[in-house]
Amino acid sequence: MKVKISQHMFNVLAAFVVLCVASVQSAFAADPNTVLDRIRGSGELRVPVMVGEEPGYIRDRDTGEWGGFYMEWANEIADLLGVKAVPVETTWGNLAADFQAKKIDIAFGLNPNPKRGLVVDYLSVPLFTDAWAIVTKPGFDKKSWSALNDPSVKLVVQKGGTMQVVAEALTPKAEMIVVEERPLGVLEMQAGRADAMVLAIFDAVQVAKQIDGEIILPTPMLLNPATIGLAREEGNEGYENWLTNWVNQQRALGLAQGKLHKAFEEHGIDLSMLPPEFSF
Amino acid sequence: MFDWSVITQNTDLILKGLLITLYYTVVTTVLGLAIGLIIALAQLTRISAIHWSGRLFVEFFRNVPLLVWLLWSYYALPIFLGINISKQLAGILALSLYGAAYYAEILRAGIQSLDKGQSDAARALGMSTGQAMQRIILPQAFRRMIPPLAGQTIIQMKNTTLLSVITVPDLLYQAGYISSFTYRPMEVYTAIGVVFLIILIPSNYLARKLETHNS
């Protein structure tokens, strides 16, 4: 009898311990919708915006208001969530700190980067696809990465940008001119100190327009997925899943590509200058 | 070669930037001087806890680069303390405290450069330490401090250009913005340099006049 009671007590105790552990565990495991609920509760979707990134982000010269296709996407997402998109001005260099300091809720147009991926969550599907291009003065005859990998070639790259990684990987023999910002790269080209500037095709169309240059997509063509990034934090799974759903719809219905074409045309950029083998 | 039309077409943006630069220069100079005076006096007291706190403040802010301190103010406070600080407040905080460390040293050195006999004489006349400081020491010390204070204020104005890193729309930020859509950085940055010269050369001249007048 004594043994039986002990056994019974033991079972009750074990059940109690299991229940406690389960409740503690569930208390510590964050709700996957924590971030989504926080955004909806705050009434704001905070979006990083930057100057010098037209037509993705366009700051109205006179009113200071923000537009551009990234901002339009942000507004669409905010509408679906029933909140307001709030621009938070920053720079590419400060973006990781913005995420860390919880100053922003989303970032568009990020290229895959495993190092950054340790602190930022990327959606697994790209919103659109970009490609690596070079802008040259008309008449430049090197059309492949291997032809560009030559000590006689002078290439401009933007400091810290993904294009620097591309150039270092594919054209290590070429002379590399590293500049702080894109307009300084244009100056290098105008001053005749560089043969070509390595750029994402989005930026290449802007620069080519400025210097009456030509865009070349060096072969083999390197595609560059532009994705959405979120702050790495507990409880963002639901938000990430919801955004992936949104991106899939944008791509499947051609909404993303349509918006890009429209944005470039409205910005006075003739997309027929793009090489025919490329599409967003 | 240079196309100056980019400047004439964007004068309004440059003026907006100038107003912001002047605003941050004035606010952070006033705050920096006020905090600097407190820190200078703290360093002159005999109470070692206060004295060393003053020293620590000066050493900390003088030995950390302003850019680091600026980014730290804007980003580290929300990360570590959960305080969400605006870029305007972060800019004022960083520049004022940074300037205060330098002003404190100028003020401390100015006060210490006066003969100790003067404060003894003031005390002998029955003045308290505060009265002696206010009536005898500070007015004389201030005259000696004019050149270094003017120099530090000019540096303070030039330091405001670092605010563009956290996208405060000062003169340098506007230069970057105008360059981003005109692709004419040389003209734009040259114009910004000229604006600084136009503001600072007369300010320097005034400081020299004030110094001559007071001596």
Short mmCIF file of C-alpha atoms in Angstrom, two decimals:
data_model
loop_
_atom_site.label_atom_id
_atom_site.label_comp_id
_atom_site.label_asym_id
_atom_site.label_seq_id
_atom_site.Cartn_x
_atom_site.Cartn_y
_atom_site.Cartn_z
CA MET A 1 0.00 0.00 0.00
CA LYS A 2 2.81 2.31 1.02
CA VAL A 3 4.62 1.56 -2.21
CA LYS A 4 1.46 2.11 -4.20
CA ILE A 5 0.94 5.62 -2.68
CA SER A 6 4.56 6.51 -3.43
CA GLN A 7 4.13 5.38 -6.98
CA HIS A 8 0.95 7.44 -7.26
CA MET A 9 2.68 10.47 -5.72
CA PHE A 10 5.57 10.03 -8.09
CA ASN A 11 3.22 10.00 -11.09
CA VAL A 12 1.45 13.14 -9.88
CA LEU A 13 4.78 14.86 -9.28
CA ALA A 14 6.12 13.83 -12.68
CA ALA A 15 2.99 15.12 -14.37
CA PHE A 16 3.32 18.38 -12.44
CA VAL A 17 6.97 18.78 -13.47
CA VAL A 18 6.14 18.05 -17.12
CA LEU A 19 3.32 20.61 -17.01
CA CYS A 20 5.61 23.20 -15.41
CA VAL A 21 8.36 22.67 -17.96
CA ALA A 22 5.85 22.85 -20.81
CA SER A 23 4.34 26.06 -19.51
CA VAL A 24 7.76 27.63 -18.92
CA GLN A 25 8.83 26.58 -22.39
CA SER A 26 5.72 28.01 -23.99
CA ALA A 27 6.22 31.20 -22.00
CA PHE A 28 9.74 31.56 -23.40
CA ALA A 29 9.01 30.50 -27.00
CA ALA A 30 8.01 33.74 -28.70
CA ASP A 31 4.76 33.93 -30.59
CA PRO A 32 5.70 33.83 -34.31
CA ASN A 33 3.41 36.80 -34.89
CA THR A 34 5.02 39.05 -32.26
CA VAL A 35 6.66 41.34 -34.83
CA LEU A 36 3.63 41.42 -37.14
CA ASP A 37 1.39 42.30 -34.20
CA ARG A 38 3.83 44.95 -32.98
CA ILE A 39 3.84 46.65 -36.39
CA ARG A 40 0.04 46.54 -36.63
CA GLY A 41 -0.26 47.77 -33.07
CA SER A 42 2.13 50.67 -33.63
CA GLY A 43 0.25 51.82 -36.74
CA GLU A 44 3.55 52.38 -38.55
CA LEU A 45 5.74 50.46 -40.96
CA ARG A 46 9.12 52.15 -40.74
CA VAL A 47 10.96 52.06 -44.05
CA PRO A 48 14.57 53.12 -44.68
CA VAL A 49 14.91 55.72 -47.44
CA MET A 50 18.08 57.15 -48.98
CA VAL A 51 19.11 59.93 -51.30
CA GLY A 52 20.98 59.05 -54.48
CA GLU A 53 18.89 55.92 -55.07
CA GLU A 54 16.47 57.10 -57.75
CA PRO A 55 14.13 55.78 -59.01
CA GLY A 56 13.90 53.35 -56.06
CA TYR A 57 13.71 56.19 -53.57
CA ILE A 58 12.93 59.67 -54.84
CA ARG A 59 12.93 62.61 -52.49
CA ASP A 60 10.81 65.45 -53.74
CA ARG A 61 13.25 68.28 -54.17
CA ASP A 62 10.87 70.93 -52.83
CA THR A 63 8.58 69.21 -50.35
CA GLY A 64 11.08 66.62 -49.10
CA GLU A 65 8.42 63.90 -49.45
CA TRP A 66 9.53 60.41 -50.38
CA GLY A 67 8.40 58.43 -53.41
CA GLY A 68 9.94 55.93 -55.79
CA PHE A 69 9.13 52.30 -56.45
CA TYR A 70 10.50 51.02 -53.14
CA MET A 71 8.35 53.55 -51.31
CA GLU A 72 5.33 52.51 -53.40
CA TRP A 73 5.90 48.90 -52.38
CA ALA A 74 6.22 50.00 -48.77
CA ASN A 75 2.92 51.87 -49.04
CA GLU A 76 1.21 48.81 -50.55
CA ILE A 77 2.50 46.57 -47.76
CA ALA A 78 1.50 49.14 -45.13
CA ASP A 79 -2.02 49.37 -46.63
CA LEU A 80 -2.43 45.60 -46.44
CA LEU A 81 -1.35 45.68 -42.80
CA GLY A 82 -3.66 48.60 -42.09
CA VAL A 83 -0.80 50.87 -41.05
CA LYS A 84 1.05 53.87 -42.47
CA ALA A 85 4.49 53.65 -44.13
CA VAL A 86 6.86 56.03 -42.37
CA PRO A 87 10.14 56.89 -44.11
CA VAL A 88 13.27 56.80 -41.94
CA GLU A 89 16.18 58.42 -43.73
CA THR A 90 19.48 56.56 -43.56
CA THR A 91 22.41 55.35 -45.69
CA TRP A 92 23.42 51.89 -46.92
CA GLY A 93 26.33 51.97 -44.48
CA ASN A 94 24.06 52.55 -41.47
CA LEU A 95 21.36 50.05 -42.44
CA ALA A 96 22.59 47.21 -40.21
CA ALA A 97 22.72 49.60 -37.24
CA ASP A 98 19.18 50.76 -38.06
CA PHE A 99 17.98 47.17 -37.85
CA GLN A 100 19.90 46.55 -34.66
CA ALA A 101 18.55 49.73 -33.07
CA LYS A 102 15.01 48.75 -34.19
CA LYS A 103 14.60 51.98 -36.11
CA ILE A 104 13.21 50.20 -39.20
CA ASP A 105 10.83 47.29 -39.88
CA ILE A 106 11.76 46.35 -43.45
CA ALA A 107 14.39 47.09 -46.12
CA PHE A 108 14.08 46.63 -49.86
CA GLY A 109 16.61 45.83 -52.56
CA LEU A 110 19.14 43.93 -50.45
CA ASN A 111 21.62 41.65 -52.18
CA PRO A 112 22.34 38.28 -50.61
CA ASN A 113 25.23 38.49 -48.19
CA PRO A 114 25.86 35.69 -45.68
CA LYS A 115 27.84 37.95 -43.36
CA ARG A 116 24.97 40.42 -43.13
CA GLY A 117 22.68 37.38 -43.00
CA LEU A 118 24.04 36.68 -39.52
CA VAL A 119 22.37 39.81 -38.20
CA VAL A 120 19.54 40.42 -40.69
CA ASP A 121 16.86 37.97 -41.89
CA TYR A 122 16.45 37.88 -45.67
CA LEU A 123 13.35 36.58 -47.41
CA SER A 124 14.21 33.45 -49.33
CA VAL A 125 12.56 34.74 -52.52
CA PRO A 126 13.81 37.80 -54.44
CA LEU A 127 11.39 40.61 -55.21
CA PHE A 128 13.11 41.14 -58.56
CA THR A 129 16.38 40.29 -60.26
CA ASP A 130 19.11 42.72 -61.09
CA ALA A 131 22.36 41.97 -62.93
CA TRP A 132 25.93 43.21 -62.78
CA ALA A 133 26.83 45.53 -65.60
CA ILE A 134 29.54 47.95 -66.63
CA VAL A 135 29.05 51.46 -67.96
CA THR A 136 31.68 52.53 -70.47
CA LYS A 137 32.31 55.21 -73.03
CA PRO A 138 30.99 54.05 -76.43
CA GLY A 139 33.55 51.98 -78.31
CA PHE A 140 34.88 49.93 -75.38
CA ASP A 141 35.28 46.43 -76.76
CA LYS A 142 35.70 44.18 -73.72
CA LYS A 143 32.42 42.33 -73.26
CA SER A 144 33.28 39.50 -70.85
CA TRP A 145 34.56 39.32 -67.28
CA SER A 146 37.63 37.44 -68.50
CA ALA A 147 38.42 40.17 -71.05
CA LEU A 148 38.02 42.78 -68.30
CA ASN A 149 40.48 40.86 -66.12
CA ASP A 150 43.46 42.59 -67.69
CA PRO A 151 46.03 44.95 -66.14
CA SER A 152 45.34 47.53 -68.87
CA VAL A 153 41.68 47.86 -67.78
CA LYS A 154 40.81 50.49 -65.18
CA LEU A 155 37.57 49.76 -63.34
CA VAL A 156 35.73 52.02 -60.90
CA VAL A 157 33.87 50.44 -58.00
CA GLN A 158 31.98 51.96 -55.09
CA LYS A 159 33.64 51.38 -51.73
CA GLY A 160 32.08 48.67 -49.60
CA GLY A 161 29.49 47.84 -52.23
CA THR A 162 28.74 44.40 -53.59
CA MET A 163 30.24 45.55 -56.91
CA GLN A 164 33.63 45.71 -55.19
CA VAL A 165 33.27 42.04 -54.24
CA VAL A 166 32.29 41.18 -57.83
CA ALA A 167 35.26 43.09 -59.28
CA GLU A 168 37.73 41.60 -56.80
CA ALA A 169 36.47 38.10 -57.59
CA LEU A 170 36.28 38.31 -61.36
CA THR A 171 38.77 40.98 -62.39
CA PRO A 172 41.62 40.79 -59.86
CA LYS A 173 44.21 41.72 -62.53
CA ALA A 174 42.42 44.90 -63.59
CA GLU A 175 43.36 48.18 -61.94
CA MET A 176 40.64 49.02 -59.45
CA ILE A 177 39.69 52.57 -58.57
CA VAL A 178 37.63 52.65 -55.38
CA VAL A 179 35.38 55.67 -54.86
CA GLU A 180 33.27 56.75 -51.90
CA GLU A 181 30.08 57.53 -53.83
CA ARG A 182 28.61 57.06 -57.28
CA PRO A 183 29.00 60.67 -58.53
CA LEU A 184 32.74 60.47 -57.80
CA GLY A 185 32.90 57.36 -59.99
CA VAL A 186 31.27 59.36 -62.76
CA LEU A 187 33.97 62.00 -62.29
CA GLU A 188 36.67 59.33 -62.67
CA MET A 189 35.08 58.31 -65.96
CA GLN A 190 34.73 61.91 -67.11
CA ALA A 191 38.33 62.67 -66.14
CA GLY A 192 39.44 59.79 -68.36
CA ARG A 193 41.07 57.94 -65.46
CA ALA A 194 38.79 54.90 -65.76
CA ASP A 195 37.56 52.75 -68.63
CA ALA A 196 34.40 51.45 -67.01
CA MET A 197 32.37 51.48 -63.83
CA VAL A 198 30.94 48.29 -62.32
CA LEU A 199 27.32 48.80 -61.30
CA ALA A 200 24.05 47.01 -60.74
CA ILE A 201 22.05 47.45 -63.93
CA PHE A 202 19.56 49.67 -62.08
CA ASP A 203 22.29 52.15 -61.28
CA ALA A 204 23.96 51.62 -64.65
CA VAL A 205 20.96 53.07 -66.50
CA GLN A 206 21.23 56.23 -64.37
CA VAL A 207 24.97 56.64 -64.87
CA ALA A 208 24.83 55.82 -68.59
CA LYS A 209 22.25 58.57 -69.01
CA GLN A 210 24.54 61.07 -67.25
CA ILE A 211 27.67 60.40 -69.26
CA ASP A 212 26.12 59.29 -72.56
CA GLY A 213 27.72 55.96 -71.90
CA GLU A 214 26.99 52.46 -73.01
CA ILE A 215 25.81 49.59 -70.82
CA ILE A 216 27.44 46.21 -71.24
CA LEU A 217 26.36 43.07 -69.41
CA PRO A 218 29.68 41.21 -69.28
CA THR A 219 29.41 37.50 -69.95
CA PRO A 220 28.72 35.21 -68.26
CA MET A 221 25.78 37.32 -67.02
CA LEU A 222 25.72 37.55 -63.21
CA LEU A 223 22.22 37.81 -61.85
CA ASN A 224 21.77 39.67 -58.62
CA PRO A 225 18.64 38.89 -56.60
CA ALA A 226 17.19 41.93 -54.84
CA THR A 227 15.39 40.77 -51.76
CA ILE A 228 13.69 42.10 -48.63
CA GLY A 229 15.44 42.19 -45.27
CA LEU A 230 14.03 42.20 -41.74
CA ALA A 231 15.56 42.66 -38.32
CA ARG A 232 16.70 39.34 -36.82
CA GLU A 233 14.53 38.98 -33.77
CA GLU A 234 12.35 36.46 -32.03
CA GLY A 235 8.79 36.27 -33.22
CA ASN A 236 9.36 37.54 -36.77
CA GLU A 237 8.52 34.21 -38.47
CA GLY A 238 4.90 35.16 -39.10
CA TYR A 239 5.92 38.52 -40.57
CA GLU A 240 8.56 36.86 -42.78
CA ASN A 241 6.06 34.27 -43.95
CA TRP A 242 3.45 36.91 -44.73
CA LEU A 243 5.98 39.00 -46.72
CA THR A 244 7.12 35.92 -48.65
CA ASN A 245 3.50 35.38 -49.62
CA TRP A 246 3.29 39.01 -50.76
CA VAL A 247 6.51 38.75 -52.81
CA ASN A 248 5.35 35.53 -54.46
CA GLN A 249 2.15 37.23 -55.56
CA GLN A 250 4.08 40.27 -56.86
CA ARG A 251 6.28 38.05 -58.98
CA ALA A 252 3.64 35.56 -60.09
CA LEU A 253 1.30 38.27 -61.39
CA GLY A 254 4.10 40.36 -62.91
CA LEU A 255 3.26 43.24 -60.58
CA ALA A 256 6.87 43.80 -59.51
CA GLN A 257 8.24 43.86 -63.04
CA GLY A 258 5.42 46.11 -64.21
CA LYS A 259 6.12 48.59 -61.44
CA LEU A 260 9.82 48.67 -62.28
CA HIS A 261 9.18 49.37 -65.97
CA LYS A 262 6.71 52.10 -65.08
CA ALA A 263 9.07 53.70 -62.53
CA PHE A 264 11.99 53.88 -64.95
CA GLU A 265 9.85 55.27 -67.75
CA GLU A 266 8.38 57.93 -65.44
CA HIS A 267 11.90 58.83 -64.41
CA GLY A 268 12.81 59.45 -68.06
CA ILE A 269 14.96 56.39 -68.47
CA ASP A 270 14.56 54.53 -71.72
CA LEU A 271 14.82 50.85 -70.83
CA SER A 272 15.51 49.98 -74.48
CA MET A 273 19.12 50.87 -73.64
CA LEU A 274 19.25 47.64 -71.61
CA PRO A 275 20.81 44.66 -73.33
CA PRO A 276 18.05 42.42 -74.77
CA GLU A 277 19.22 39.36 -72.84
CA PHE A 278 18.20 40.99 -69.53
CA SER A 279 14.83 41.10 -67.81
CA PHE A 280 13.99 42.07 -64.21
CA MET B 1 34.84 72.62 -67.36
CA PHE B 2 32.89 73.62 -64.24
CA ASP B 3 29.16 73.99 -64.66
CA TRP B 4 28.06 76.52 -62.05
CA SER B 5 24.42 76.35 -63.10
CA VAL B 6 24.01 73.36 -60.73
CA ILE B 7 24.67 75.81 -57.88
CA THR B 8 22.34 78.54 -59.05
CA GLN B 9 19.58 75.99 -59.67
CA ASN B 10 19.96 74.56 -56.16
CA THR B 11 20.63 77.65 -54.10
CA ASP B 12 17.49 77.01 -52.04
CA LEU B 13 18.79 73.60 -50.92
CA ILE B 14 22.20 75.07 -50.04
CA LEU B 15 20.49 77.81 -48.02
CA LYS B 16 18.36 75.24 -46.20
CA GLY B 17 21.55 73.34 -45.40
CA LEU B 18 23.24 76.53 -44.22
CA LEU B 19 20.38 77.30 -41.83
CA ILE B 20 20.65 73.82 -40.33
CA THR B 21 24.44 74.13 -40.04
CA LEU B 22 24.13 77.50 -38.31
CA TYR B 23 21.39 76.20 -36.01
CA TYR B 24 23.52 73.25 -34.84
CA THR B 25 26.60 75.49 -34.52
CA VAL B 26 24.80 78.00 -32.28
CA VAL B 27 22.90 75.46 -30.16
CA THR B 28 25.85 73.14 -29.61
CA THR B 29 28.25 76.03 -28.96
CA VAL B 30 25.98 77.52 -26.29
CA LEU B 31 25.34 74.14 -24.68
CA GLY B 32 29.00 73.17 -25.05
CA LEU B 33 30.14 76.39 -23.35
CA ALA B 34 27.65 75.96 -20.51
CA ILE B 35 28.59 72.33 -19.89
CA GLY B 36 32.25 73.18 -20.48
CA LEU B 37 32.15 75.83 -17.75
CA ILE B 38 30.67 73.37 -15.27
CA ILE B 39 33.33 70.79 -16.18
CA ALA B 40 36.12 73.39 -15.95
CA LEU B 41 34.96 74.47 -12.49
CA ALA B 42 34.59 70.83 -11.47
CA GLN B 43 38.23 70.26 -12.41
CA LEU B 44 39.28 73.23 -10.28
CA THR B 45 37.61 72.07 -7.09
CA ARG B 46 39.51 70.40 -4.29
CA ILE B 47 36.82 67.71 -3.81
CA SER B 48 38.53 64.81 -5.48
CA ALA B 49 35.36 62.96 -6.61
CA ILE B 50 34.13 66.05 -8.49
CA HIS B 51 37.63 66.91 -9.73
CA TRP B 52 38.16 63.42 -11.16
CA SER B 53 34.67 63.28 -12.67
CA GLY B 54 35.54 66.44 -14.61
CA ARG B 55 38.84 64.99 -15.73
CA LEU B 56 37.18 61.76 -16.77
CA PHE B 57 34.60 63.64 -18.84
CA VAL B 58 37.30 65.61 -20.67
CA GLU B 59 39.48 62.58 -21.31
CA PHE B 60 36.53 60.51 -22.53
CA PHE B 61 35.20 63.01 -25.03
CA ARG B 62 38.57 64.27 -26.23
CA ASN B 63 39.86 60.79 -26.94
CA VAL B 64 36.87 59.27 -28.73
CA PRO B 65 36.52 60.38 -32.38
CA LEU B 66 33.44 62.55 -32.89
CA LEU B 67 32.13 60.29 -35.66
CA VAL B 68 32.18 57.28 -33.33
CA TRP B 69 30.47 59.24 -30.57
CA LEU B 70 27.86 60.52 -33.04
CA LEU B 71 26.98 57.04 -34.30
CA TRP B 72 27.04 55.77 -30.75
CA SER B 73 24.57 58.46 -29.59
CA TYR B 74 22.17 57.68 -32.41
CA TYR B 75 22.38 53.90 -32.49
CA ALA B 76 23.78 52.58 -29.22
CA LEU B 77 21.29 54.28 -26.90
CA PRO B 78 18.32 52.45 -28.46
CA ILE B 79 20.26 49.17 -28.66
CA PHE B 80 21.60 49.10 -25.10
CA LEU B 81 19.20 51.27 -23.13
CA GLY B 82 16.06 51.10 -25.27
CA ILE B 83 16.04 54.91 -25.53
CA ASN B 84 14.86 55.86 -29.00
CA ILE B 85 16.60 59.14 -29.66
CA SER B 86 15.91 61.29 -32.74
CA LYS B 87 18.78 62.14 -35.07
CA GLN B 88 18.39 65.83 -34.20
CA LEU B 89 18.73 65.15 -30.48
CA ALA B 90 21.58 62.67 -31.05
CA GLY B 91 23.40 65.32 -33.11
CA ILE B 92 22.96 68.02 -30.48
CA LEU B 93 23.95 65.67 -27.66
CA ALA B 94 27.08 64.39 -29.39
CA LEU B 95 28.33 67.76 -30.64
CA SER B 96 27.56 69.60 -27.38
CA LEU B 97 29.31 67.07 -25.16
CA TYR B 98 32.26 66.76 -27.55
CA GLY B 99 32.59 70.55 -27.76
CA ALA B 100 32.15 70.86 -23.98
CA ALA B 101 35.29 68.77 -23.36
CA TYR B 102 37.39 71.17 -25.44
CA TYR B 103 35.72 74.31 -24.08
CA ALA B 104 36.27 72.98 -20.56
CA GLU B 105 40.01 72.73 -21.14
CA ILE B 106 40.18 76.25 -22.62
CA LEU B 107 38.20 77.66 -19.69
CA ARG B 108 40.19 75.75 -17.08
CA ALA B 109 43.51 76.86 -18.57
CA GLY B 110 42.25 80.46 -18.83
CA ILE B 111 41.22 80.54 -15.18
CA GLN B 112 44.44 78.90 -14.02
CA SER B 113 46.54 81.32 -16.06
CA LEU B 114 45.54 84.18 -13.74
CA ASP B 115 47.77 84.93 -10.82
CA LYS B 116 46.54 83.16 -7.70
CA GLY B 117 47.10 86.43 -5.80
CA GLN B 118 44.00 87.85 -7.44
CA SER B 119 41.66 85.33 -5.91
CA ASP B 120 43.44 85.70 -2.59
CA ALA B 121 42.95 89.49 -2.82
CA ALA B 122 39.26 89.05 -3.66
CA ARG B 123 38.85 86.73 -0.68
CA ALA B 124 40.67 89.29 1.51
CA LEU B 125 38.07 91.85 0.44
CA GLY B 126 35.43 89.55 1.83
CA MET B 127 34.17 87.96 -1.39
CA SER B 128 33.07 84.35 -1.44
CA THR B 129 34.72 81.95 -3.95
CA GLY B 130 31.69 82.30 -6.25
CA GLN B 131 31.75 86.08 -6.08
CA ALA B 132 35.50 86.18 -6.72
CA MET B 133 35.04 83.93 -9.70
CA GLN B 134 32.14 85.95 -11.10
CA ARG B 135 33.50 89.46 -10.44
CA ILE B 136 37.28 89.14 -10.70
CA ILE B 137 38.51 85.92 -12.25
CA LEU B 138 36.08 85.03 -15.07
CA PRO B 139 35.93 88.50 -16.70
CA GLN B 140 39.73 88.64 -16.95
CA ALA B 141 40.11 84.99 -17.91
CA PHE B 142 37.48 85.33 -20.60
CA ARG B 143 39.53 88.00 -22.42
CA ARG B 144 42.48 85.63 -22.55
CA MET B 145 40.22 82.84 -23.73
CA ILE B 146 38.75 84.69 -26.71
CA PRO B 147 41.23 83.42 -29.34
CA PRO B 148 41.08 79.73 -28.35
CA LEU B 149 37.29 79.92 -27.82
CA ALA B 150 36.84 81.46 -31.27
CA GLY B 151 39.09 78.79 -32.75
CA GLN B 152 37.13 76.03 -31.05
CA THR B 153 33.81 77.50 -32.22
CA ILE B 154 35.08 77.50 -35.81
CA ILE B 155 36.06 73.84 -35.40
CA GLN B 156 32.60 73.26 -33.88
CA MET B 157 30.96 74.69 -36.99
CA LYS B 158 33.09 72.55 -39.27
CA ASN B 159 32.36 69.51 -37.08
CA THR B 160 28.65 69.88 -37.81
CA THR B 161 29.40 68.47 -41.28
CA LEU B 162 29.70 65.05 -39.61
CA LEU B 163 25.97 65.21 -38.86
CA SER B 164 25.33 64.27 -42.48
CA VAL B 165 26.38 60.71 -41.54
CA ILE B 166 23.15 60.35 -39.55
CA THR B 167 21.30 62.21 -42.36
CA VAL B 168 20.79 65.52 -40.57
CA PRO B 169 20.23 67.78 -43.61
CA ASP B 170 23.14 70.18 -43.03
CA LEU B 171 25.31 71.79 -45.72
CA LEU B 172 27.35 68.66 -46.41
CA TYR B 173 24.24 66.48 -46.58
CA GLN B 174 22.70 68.88 -49.12
CA ALA B 175 25.96 68.74 -51.09
CA GLY B 176 25.71 64.94 -51.26
CA TYR B 177 22.03 65.17 -52.17
CA ILE B 178 22.59 67.72 -54.95
CA SER B 179 25.53 65.67 -56.29
CA SER B 180 23.35 62.57 -56.33
CA PHE B 181 21.01 63.98 -58.94
CA THR B 182 23.30 66.44 -60.76
CA TYR B 183 26.42 64.22 -60.85
CA ARG B 184 28.46 67.41 -60.37
CA PRO B 185 30.17 66.83 -57.01
CA MET B 186 33.17 69.10 -57.67
CA GLU B 187 31.06 72.20 -58.26
CA VAL B 188 28.82 71.41 -55.31
CA TYR B 189 31.57 70.69 -52.76
CA THR B 190 33.53 73.75 -53.96
CA ALA B 191 30.44 75.89 -53.37
CA ILE B 192 30.03 74.44 -49.87
CA GLY B 193 33.68 75.29 -49.14
CA VAL B 194 33.06 78.85 -50.30
CA VAL B 195 29.99 79.14 -48.04
CA PHE B 196 32.12 78.10 -45.04
CA LEU B 197 34.76 80.69 -46.00
CA ILE B 198 32.13 83.41 -46.31
CA ILE B 199 30.81 82.65 -42.84
CA LEU B 200 34.06 81.92 -41.04
CA ILE B 201 36.44 84.60 -42.32
CA PRO B 202 34.30 87.50 -40.97
CA SER B 203 33.74 85.54 -37.73
CA ASN B 204 37.49 85.21 -37.31
CA TYR B 205 37.93 88.90 -38.05
CA LEU B 206 35.32 89.77 -35.42
CA ALA B 207 37.02 87.55 -32.85
CA ARG B 208 40.33 89.33 -33.49
CA LYS B 209 38.67 92.72 -33.18
CA LEU B 210 37.07 91.68 -29.91
CA GLU B 211 40.42 90.46 -28.62
CA THR B 212 42.19 93.73 -29.57
CA HIS B 213 39.34 95.78 -28.14
CA ASN B 214 39.46 94.00 -24.81
CA SER B 215 43.21 94.11 -24.48
#
